[in-house]
mmCIF file of C-alpha atoms in Angstrom:
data_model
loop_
_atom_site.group_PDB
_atom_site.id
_atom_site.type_symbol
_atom_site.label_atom_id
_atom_site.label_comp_id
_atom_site.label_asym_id
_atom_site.label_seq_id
_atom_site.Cartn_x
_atom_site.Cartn_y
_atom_site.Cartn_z
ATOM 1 C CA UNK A 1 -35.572 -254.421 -108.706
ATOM 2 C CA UNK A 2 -38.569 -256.547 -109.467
ATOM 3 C CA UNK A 3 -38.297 -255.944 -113.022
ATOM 4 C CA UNK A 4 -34.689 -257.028 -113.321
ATOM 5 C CA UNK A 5 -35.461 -260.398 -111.626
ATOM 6 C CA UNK A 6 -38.812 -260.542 -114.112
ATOM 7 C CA UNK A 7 -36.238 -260.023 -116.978
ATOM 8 C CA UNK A 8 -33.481 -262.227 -115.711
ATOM 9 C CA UNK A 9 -35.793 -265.145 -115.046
ATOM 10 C CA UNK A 10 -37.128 -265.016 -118.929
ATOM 11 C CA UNK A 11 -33.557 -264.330 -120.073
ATOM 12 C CA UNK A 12 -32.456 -267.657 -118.216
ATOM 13 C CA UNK A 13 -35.693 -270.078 -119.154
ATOM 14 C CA UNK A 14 -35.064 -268.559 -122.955
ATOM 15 C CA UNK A 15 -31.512 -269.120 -122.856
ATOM 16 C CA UNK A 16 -32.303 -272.857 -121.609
ATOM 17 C CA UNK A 17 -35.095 -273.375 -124.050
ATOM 18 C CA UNK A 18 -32.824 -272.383 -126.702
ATOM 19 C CA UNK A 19 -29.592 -274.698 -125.425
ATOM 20 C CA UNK A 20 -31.315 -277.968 -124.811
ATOM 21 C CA UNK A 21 -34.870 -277.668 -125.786
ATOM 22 C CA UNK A 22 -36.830 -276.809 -128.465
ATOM 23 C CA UNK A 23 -34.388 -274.042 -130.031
ATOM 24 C CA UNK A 24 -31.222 -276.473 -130.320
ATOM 25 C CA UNK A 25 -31.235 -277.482 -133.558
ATOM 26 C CA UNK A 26 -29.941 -273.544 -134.145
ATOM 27 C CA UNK A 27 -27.214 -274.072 -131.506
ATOM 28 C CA UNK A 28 -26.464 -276.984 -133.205
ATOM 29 C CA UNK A 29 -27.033 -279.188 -130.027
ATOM 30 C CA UNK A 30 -23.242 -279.166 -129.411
ATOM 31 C CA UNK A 31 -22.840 -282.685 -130.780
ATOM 32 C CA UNK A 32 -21.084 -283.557 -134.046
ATOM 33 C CA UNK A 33 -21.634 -286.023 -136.450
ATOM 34 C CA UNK A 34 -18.654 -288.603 -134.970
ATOM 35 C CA UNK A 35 -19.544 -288.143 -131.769
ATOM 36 C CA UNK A 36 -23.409 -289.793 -132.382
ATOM 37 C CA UNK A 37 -21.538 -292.829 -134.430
ATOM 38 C CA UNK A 38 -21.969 -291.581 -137.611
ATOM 39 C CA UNK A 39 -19.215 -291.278 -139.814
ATOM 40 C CA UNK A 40 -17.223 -288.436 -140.778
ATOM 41 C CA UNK A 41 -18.299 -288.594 -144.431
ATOM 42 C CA UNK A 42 -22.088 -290.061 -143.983
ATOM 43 C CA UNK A 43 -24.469 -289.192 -146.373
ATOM 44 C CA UNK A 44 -25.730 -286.276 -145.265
ATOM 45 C CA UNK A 45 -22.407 -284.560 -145.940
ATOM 46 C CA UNK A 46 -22.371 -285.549 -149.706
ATOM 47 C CA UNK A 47 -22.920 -282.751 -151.845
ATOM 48 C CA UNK A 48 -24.369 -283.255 -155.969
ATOM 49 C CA UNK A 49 -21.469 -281.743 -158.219
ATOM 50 C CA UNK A 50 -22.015 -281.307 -162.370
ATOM 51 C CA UNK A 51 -20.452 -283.153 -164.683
ATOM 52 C CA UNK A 52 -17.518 -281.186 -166.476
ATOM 53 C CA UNK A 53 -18.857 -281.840 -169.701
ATOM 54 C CA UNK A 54 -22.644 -283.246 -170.925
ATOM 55 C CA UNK A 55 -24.493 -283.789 -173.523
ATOM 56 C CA UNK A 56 -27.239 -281.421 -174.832
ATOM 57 C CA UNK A 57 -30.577 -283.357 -175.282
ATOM 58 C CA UNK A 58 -31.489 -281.013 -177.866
ATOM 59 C CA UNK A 59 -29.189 -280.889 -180.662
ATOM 60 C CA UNK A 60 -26.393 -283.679 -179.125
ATOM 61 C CA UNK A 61 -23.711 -281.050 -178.618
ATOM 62 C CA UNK A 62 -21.224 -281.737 -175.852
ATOM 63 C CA UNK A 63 -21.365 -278.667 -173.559
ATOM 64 C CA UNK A 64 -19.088 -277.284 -170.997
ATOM 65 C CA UNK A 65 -21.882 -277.528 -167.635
ATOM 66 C CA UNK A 66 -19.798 -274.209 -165.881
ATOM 67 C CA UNK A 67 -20.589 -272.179 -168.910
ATOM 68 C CA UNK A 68 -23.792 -274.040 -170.133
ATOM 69 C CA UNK A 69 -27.936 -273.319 -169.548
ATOM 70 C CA UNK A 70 -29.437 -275.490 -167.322
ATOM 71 C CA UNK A 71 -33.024 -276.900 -166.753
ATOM 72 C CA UNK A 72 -34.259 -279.373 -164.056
ATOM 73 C CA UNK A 73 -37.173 -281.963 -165.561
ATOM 74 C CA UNK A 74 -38.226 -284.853 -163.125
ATOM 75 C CA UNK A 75 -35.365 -284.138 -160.385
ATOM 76 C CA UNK A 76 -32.512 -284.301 -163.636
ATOM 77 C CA UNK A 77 -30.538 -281.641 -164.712
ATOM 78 C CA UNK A 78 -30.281 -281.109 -168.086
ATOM 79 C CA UNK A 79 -27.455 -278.373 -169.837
ATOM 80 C CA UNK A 80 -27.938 -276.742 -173.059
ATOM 81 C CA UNK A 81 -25.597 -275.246 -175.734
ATOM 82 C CA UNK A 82 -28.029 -272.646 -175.920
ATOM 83 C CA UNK A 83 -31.287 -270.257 -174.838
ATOM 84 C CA UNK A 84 -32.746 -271.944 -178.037
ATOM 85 C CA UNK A 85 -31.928 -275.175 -177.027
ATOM 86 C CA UNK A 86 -33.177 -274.984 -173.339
ATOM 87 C CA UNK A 87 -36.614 -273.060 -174.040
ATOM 88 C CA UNK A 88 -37.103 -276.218 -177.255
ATOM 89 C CA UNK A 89 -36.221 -278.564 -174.372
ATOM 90 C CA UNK A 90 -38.983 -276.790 -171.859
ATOM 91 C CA UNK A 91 -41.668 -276.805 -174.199
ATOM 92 C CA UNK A 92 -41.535 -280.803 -175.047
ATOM 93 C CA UNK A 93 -39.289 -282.488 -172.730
ATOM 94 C CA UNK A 94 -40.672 -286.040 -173.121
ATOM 95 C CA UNK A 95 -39.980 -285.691 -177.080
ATOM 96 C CA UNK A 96 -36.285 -285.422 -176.491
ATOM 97 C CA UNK A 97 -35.772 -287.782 -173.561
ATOM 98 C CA UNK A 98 -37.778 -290.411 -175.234
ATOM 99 C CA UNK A 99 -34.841 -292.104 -177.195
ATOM 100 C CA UNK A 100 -32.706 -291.393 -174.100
ATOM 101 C CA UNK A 101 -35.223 -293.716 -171.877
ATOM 102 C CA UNK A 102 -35.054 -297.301 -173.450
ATOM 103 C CA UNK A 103 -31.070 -296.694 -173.177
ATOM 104 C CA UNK A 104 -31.654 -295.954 -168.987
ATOM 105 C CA UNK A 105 -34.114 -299.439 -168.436
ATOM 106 C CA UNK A 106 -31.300 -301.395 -170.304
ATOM 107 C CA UNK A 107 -28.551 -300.406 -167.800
ATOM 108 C CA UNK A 108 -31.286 -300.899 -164.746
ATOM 109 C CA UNK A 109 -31.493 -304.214 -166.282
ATOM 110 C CA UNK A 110 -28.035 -305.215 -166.657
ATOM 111 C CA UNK A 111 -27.139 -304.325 -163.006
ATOM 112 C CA UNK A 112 -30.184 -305.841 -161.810
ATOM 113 C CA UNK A 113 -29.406 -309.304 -163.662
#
């Protein structure tokens, strides 16, 4: 009988633990987003989606991003009309993006002025 009240007791300060202490971020702490004041689409919800179409840095082909190869370089994703193209773009990145770079600062520029 002892041991069942030993085992209860842990059960119960484990299951509270876990409901409104330090384990309810995985219960989810039974608030939503609304209910806090946030709003139904905040930005946490928003989710990054490709392009349907880009442009390969490489070679300038327009690729289809579902079908394409794909490399991330500085937090961008880059698609590629081919293996070739990709393992070019891995091994000198800065040599491809560096016409691509004076075109960014002039569109920071015109929405900053």
């Amino acid at each position: 009988m002892e041991s069942i009240i030993y085992f209860l007791f842990w059960a119960g300060l484990i299951f509270i633990m876990m409901r409104f202490g330090c384990g309810s971020h995985v219960m989810g702490h039974g608030k939503s987003g609304a209910s806090r004041g946030e709003p139904s689409g905040s930005a946490s919800d928003a989710r990054w989606t490709a392009p349907e179409t880009d442009t390969d840095p490489v070679c300038g082909i327009t690729v289809q991003t579902r079908t394409a190869k794909s490399a991330v370089h500085d937090g961008h994703v880059y698609y590629f009309c081919s293996r070739e193209c990709r393992e070019r773009f891995e091994a000198a990145p800065d040599s491809y993006l560096a016409a691509a770079v004076p075109a960014s600062l002039d569109m920071r520029e015109q929405a900053d002025g």
